[in-house]
PDB file of C-alpha atoms in Angstrom:
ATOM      1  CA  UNK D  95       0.000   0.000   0.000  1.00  0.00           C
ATOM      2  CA  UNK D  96       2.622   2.403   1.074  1.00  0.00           C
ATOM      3  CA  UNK D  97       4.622   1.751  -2.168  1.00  0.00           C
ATOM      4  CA  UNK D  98       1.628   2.648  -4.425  1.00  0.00           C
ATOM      5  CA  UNK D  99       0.612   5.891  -2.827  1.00  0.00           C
ATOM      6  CA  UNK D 100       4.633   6.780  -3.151  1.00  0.00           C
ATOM      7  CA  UNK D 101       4.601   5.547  -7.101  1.00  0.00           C
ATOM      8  CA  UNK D 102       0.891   7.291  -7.538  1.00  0.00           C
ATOM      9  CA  UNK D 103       2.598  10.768  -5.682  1.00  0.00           C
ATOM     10  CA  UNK D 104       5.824  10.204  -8.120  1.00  0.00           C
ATOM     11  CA  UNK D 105       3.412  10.036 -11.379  1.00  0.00           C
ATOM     12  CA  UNK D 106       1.906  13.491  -9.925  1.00  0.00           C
ATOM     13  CA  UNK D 107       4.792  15.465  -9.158  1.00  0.00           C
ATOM     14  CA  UNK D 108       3.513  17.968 -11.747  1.00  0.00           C
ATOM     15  CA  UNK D 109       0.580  18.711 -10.106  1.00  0.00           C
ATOM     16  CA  UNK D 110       1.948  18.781  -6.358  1.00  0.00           C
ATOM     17  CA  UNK D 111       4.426  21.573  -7.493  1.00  0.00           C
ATOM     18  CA  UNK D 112       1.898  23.743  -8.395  1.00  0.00           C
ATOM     19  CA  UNK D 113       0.354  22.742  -5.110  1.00  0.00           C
ATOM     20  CA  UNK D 114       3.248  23.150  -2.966  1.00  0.00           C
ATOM     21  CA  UNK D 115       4.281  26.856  -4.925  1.00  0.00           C
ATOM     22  CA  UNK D 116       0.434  27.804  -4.151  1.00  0.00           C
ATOM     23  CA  UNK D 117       0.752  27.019  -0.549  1.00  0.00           C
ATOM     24  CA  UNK D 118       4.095  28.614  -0.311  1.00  0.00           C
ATOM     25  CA  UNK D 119       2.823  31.993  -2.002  1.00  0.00           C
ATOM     26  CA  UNK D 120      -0.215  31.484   0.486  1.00  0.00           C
ATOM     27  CA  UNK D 121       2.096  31.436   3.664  1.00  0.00           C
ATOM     28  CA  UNK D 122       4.360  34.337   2.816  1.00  0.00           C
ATOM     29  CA  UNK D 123       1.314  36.732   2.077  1.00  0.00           C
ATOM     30  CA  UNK D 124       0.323  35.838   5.842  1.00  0.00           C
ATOM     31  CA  UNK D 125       3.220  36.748   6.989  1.00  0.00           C
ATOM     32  CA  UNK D 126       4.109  39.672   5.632  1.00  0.00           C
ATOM     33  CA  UNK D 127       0.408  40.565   6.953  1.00  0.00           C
ATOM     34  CA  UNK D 128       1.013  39.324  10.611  1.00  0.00           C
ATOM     35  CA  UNK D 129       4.570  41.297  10.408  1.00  0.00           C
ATOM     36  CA  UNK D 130       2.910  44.387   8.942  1.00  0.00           C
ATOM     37  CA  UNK D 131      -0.047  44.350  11.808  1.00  0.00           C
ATOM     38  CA  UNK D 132       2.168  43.171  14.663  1.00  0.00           C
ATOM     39  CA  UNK D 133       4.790  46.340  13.795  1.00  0.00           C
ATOM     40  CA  UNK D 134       1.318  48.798  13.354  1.00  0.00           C
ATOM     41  CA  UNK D 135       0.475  47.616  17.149  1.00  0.00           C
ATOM     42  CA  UNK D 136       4.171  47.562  18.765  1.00  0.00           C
ATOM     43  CA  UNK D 137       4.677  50.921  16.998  1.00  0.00           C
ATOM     44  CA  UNK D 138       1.625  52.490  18.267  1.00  0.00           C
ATOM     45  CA  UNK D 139       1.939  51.592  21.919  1.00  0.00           C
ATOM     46  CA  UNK D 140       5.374  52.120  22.082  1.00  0.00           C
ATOM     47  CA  UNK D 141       6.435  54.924  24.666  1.00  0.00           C
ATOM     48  CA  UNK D 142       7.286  58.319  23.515  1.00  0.00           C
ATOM     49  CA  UNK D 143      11.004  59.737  23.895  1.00  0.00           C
ATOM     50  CA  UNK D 144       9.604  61.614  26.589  1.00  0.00           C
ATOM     51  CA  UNK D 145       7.531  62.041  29.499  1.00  0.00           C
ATOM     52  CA  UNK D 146       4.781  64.523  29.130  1.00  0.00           C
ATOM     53  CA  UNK D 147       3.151  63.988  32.383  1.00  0.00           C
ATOM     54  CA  UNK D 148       2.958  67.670  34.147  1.00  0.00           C
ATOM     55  CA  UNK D 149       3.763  69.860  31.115  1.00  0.00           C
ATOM     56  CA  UNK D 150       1.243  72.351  30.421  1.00  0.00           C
ATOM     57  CA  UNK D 151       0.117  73.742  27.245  1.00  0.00           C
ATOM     58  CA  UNK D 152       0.122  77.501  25.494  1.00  0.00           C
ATOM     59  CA  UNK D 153       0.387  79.616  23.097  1.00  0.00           C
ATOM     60  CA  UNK D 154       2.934  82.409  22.087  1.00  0.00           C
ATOM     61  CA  UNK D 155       1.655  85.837  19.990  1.00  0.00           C
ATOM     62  CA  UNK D 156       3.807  88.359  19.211  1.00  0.00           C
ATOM     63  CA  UNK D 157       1.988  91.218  18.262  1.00  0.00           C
ATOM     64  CA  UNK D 158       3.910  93.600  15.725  1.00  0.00           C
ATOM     65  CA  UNK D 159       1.470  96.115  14.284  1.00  0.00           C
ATOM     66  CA  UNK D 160      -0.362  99.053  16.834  1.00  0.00           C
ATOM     67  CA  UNK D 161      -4.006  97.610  15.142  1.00  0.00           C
ATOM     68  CA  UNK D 162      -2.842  94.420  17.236  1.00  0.00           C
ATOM     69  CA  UNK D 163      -1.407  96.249  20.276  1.00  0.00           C
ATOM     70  CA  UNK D 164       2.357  95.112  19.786  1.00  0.00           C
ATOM     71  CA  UNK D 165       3.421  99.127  19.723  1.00  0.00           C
ATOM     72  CA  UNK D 166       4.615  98.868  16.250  1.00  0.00           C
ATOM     73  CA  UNK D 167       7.789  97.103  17.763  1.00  0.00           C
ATOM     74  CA  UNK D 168       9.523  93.912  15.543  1.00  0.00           C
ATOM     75  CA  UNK D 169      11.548  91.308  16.577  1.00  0.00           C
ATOM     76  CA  UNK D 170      14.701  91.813  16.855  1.00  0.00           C
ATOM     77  CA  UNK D 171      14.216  95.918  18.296  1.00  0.00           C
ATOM     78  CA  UNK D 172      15.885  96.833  21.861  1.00  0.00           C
ATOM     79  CA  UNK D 173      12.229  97.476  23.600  1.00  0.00           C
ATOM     80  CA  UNK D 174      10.298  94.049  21.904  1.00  0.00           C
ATOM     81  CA  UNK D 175       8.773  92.349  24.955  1.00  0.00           C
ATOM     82  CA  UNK D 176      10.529  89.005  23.594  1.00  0.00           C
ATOM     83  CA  UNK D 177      13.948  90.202  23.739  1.00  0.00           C
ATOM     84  CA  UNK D 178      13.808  91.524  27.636  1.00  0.00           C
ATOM     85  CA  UNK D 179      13.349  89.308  30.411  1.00  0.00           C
ATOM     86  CA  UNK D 180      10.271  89.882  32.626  1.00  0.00           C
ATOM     87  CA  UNK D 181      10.327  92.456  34.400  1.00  0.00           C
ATOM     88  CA  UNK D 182      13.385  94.463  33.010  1.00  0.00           C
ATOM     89  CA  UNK D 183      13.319  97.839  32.535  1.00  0.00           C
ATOM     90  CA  UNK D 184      12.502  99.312  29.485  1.00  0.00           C
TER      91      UNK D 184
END
């Protein structure tokens, strides 16, 4: 019995290439798909370079025109607010 399923699989070796390629073609498209998802979820739920915890938010305006109340000033003159530390004299 054994040696005529091994002649009968010899006789179709056309056939189980095909099969075998198919299958192959089959496993590496689920793996690139498992690599590709498991990456998306490691990548995602990794940690961040740094901690955020305690860090407030807020935003910066520098006004430069008088119809915005900046004075007229630019960056970069002696009396713009941004060059002066707080509280300095003017």
């Amino acid at each position: 019995m054994k040696r005529a399923l091994i002649s009968q699989t010899l006789h179709e070796w056309k056939e189980n290439i095909w099969l075998i390629i198919e299958l192959l073609i089959v496993a590496v498209i689920i793996w690139g798909l498992t690599l590709f998802v498991v990456n998306s979820y490691d990548f995602s739920h990794r940690p961040k370079a740094f901690d955020i915890t305690g860090v407030f938010a807020g935003n910066i305006e520098i006004r430069t025109s008088p119809e915005e109340g900046g004075g007229g000033l630019r960056r970069g003159d002696p009396g713009h607010q941004c060059c002066r530390p707080p509280g300095a004299a003017r």
